Amino acid sequence: MERNESIMTESLSVTENVPILDGYDVVVCGAGSAGLGAAVAAARAGARTLLVEQLGHLGGMATSANIGCFCDSPAGPVYAELIERLQSLDAGHWVPKPPRYHAPGRMPYHGETLKLVAMDMVHGAGADVMLTTVVDSPYMLDSAVAGVFVANKGGRALVKANVVIDATADADVAAGAGAEVMKGDPDDGRLQHVNFRFTLDNVDIELFKRDGPARDELIAMLQEAHKDGRIRVPANIFRPHPKTFPWDTLSEELSTGYFEIEHVDASDPIAVNRTLCECHLATLDIIRFCRENLPGYEKCRVNPIQSILGTRESRRIMGGYVLAGADVINAHKFDDGIARASFWIDHHDSPPGITMPHTIEHIVSTRPAEGDWYEIPYRCLVPKGVRGLLVAGRCISCDRDAQASMRIMPTCMYTGTAAGIAAAMAGNMGVRPDELDGREVRRQIENMG
Ligand SMILES: Cc1cc2nc3c(=O)[nH]c(=O)nc-3n(C[C@H](O)[C@H](O)[C@H](O)COP(=O)(O)OP(=O)(O)OC[C@H]3O[C@@H](n4cnc5c(N)ncnc54)[C@H](O)[C@@H]3O)c2cc1C
């Protein structure tokens, strides 16, 4: 499968001598929820599939950003199997909470087990996996994406494929191929907050409840420590109030914390790097603060911290259709609807951005009714003007409101599943993804059950 060859890349207009892997029909870039759905579906549909991931394990934000819970939405066959497998290992369970959550509810899961189950599913489907490998740029041939350049400890290589699926969450491949992309608010470019979560263990919560400061007193102590520099918080932290600094709103305890940070563009490596560094320093300061000031926390430690920044939005492609917030609220169906979803429009921003009350009234008024859903058309996965490429996950073609609903992991996995099936179909039929009839893709997915 591997050979060394000099190639002329249209994108870079230089000649490179790189190893070439050319046995694949489909290469999936990024192994988050969307990439997993894509790799499993494409391989099961008979396509020779390679899944490329920059981290050392699968799952994306689901396993690397302390998310820990699948939101409530319909999600397709790959997701259905994944949660069944997690449940069989006591690594996931439904939490029904009507009317806040649609039936059957949300599913908290065990992230470390998810890494392993995901690998088993991808492996069992017959896809190859290339971990610790960054997708560097698209390989363009005759003005179409015909593979990707990857980089790892072995250097650079070219992976050729009939179809590339961009599941990088930031539309890295699409942007590199010159696709039209949108980012943030059309007026001022602002983006939803990014997030960094951590959990403290080795804590005697009973002792803290008995002898520790009351909630308001603790918040005042934290704010004091912030003011006098004992806790160095990230530069653009969203106001350090108890929901964000660092407080577990579910247990009302300082055992899980998270920082919400404004104005970070996840497609800007300098901003991401700075934010991650700041979050690490802040977390260490919080540990010191807790050990020195809080009964029960004298020996606290931090549990695994995130290896990627919790990112809600960055680039979105411009496709043949731009899914809109109104489509979400009106439960719009499409002839080429390839994924169903029903989550509400959930913005996390601060004034003058889009702010919203996270009340049940707001939730119910910005999503389809219980038992109903909206659909995502196949056209949202096909970037305008770029051939050979499909996009899945939170960077598909949609406006900010629709993205604030469809970004949840079950829906990202559903779009990935559809992209995988479409990529395999395109290969079988000898056509490009943009030449496929989205209604036929829909039929194939319905046949999967
Ligand atoms: C704070 C926060 C809380 C959230 N809470 C929930 C929740 O409770 N429930 C829920 O369902 N959703 C939640 N979400 C949303 C959800 O986690 C994400 O929107 C979703 O994971 C996006 O899936 P994805 O597959 O598109 O991208 P990701 O999961 O981000 O996966 C992208 C993958 O691509 C890899 N990658 C990126 N670029 C490259 C490259 N160039 N080369 C190789 N690999 C690359 C990354 O390492 C990653 O593994 C939350 C999001 C945030 C930020």
Tab-separated table of C-alpha atoms in Angstrom, residues 87 235 246 282 357 370 429:
chain	number	residue	atom	x	y	z
A	87	GLN	CA	-24.575	0.202	29.014
A	235	ALA	CA	-7.362	36.365	30.742
A	246	PRO	CA	-15.252	26.647	39.817
A	282	ALA	CA	-5.471	28.418	37.164
A	357	PRO	CA	-32.121	32.096	30.049
A	370	GLU	CA	-41.439	15.833	22.392
A	429	MET	CA	-21.219	4.264	-7.912
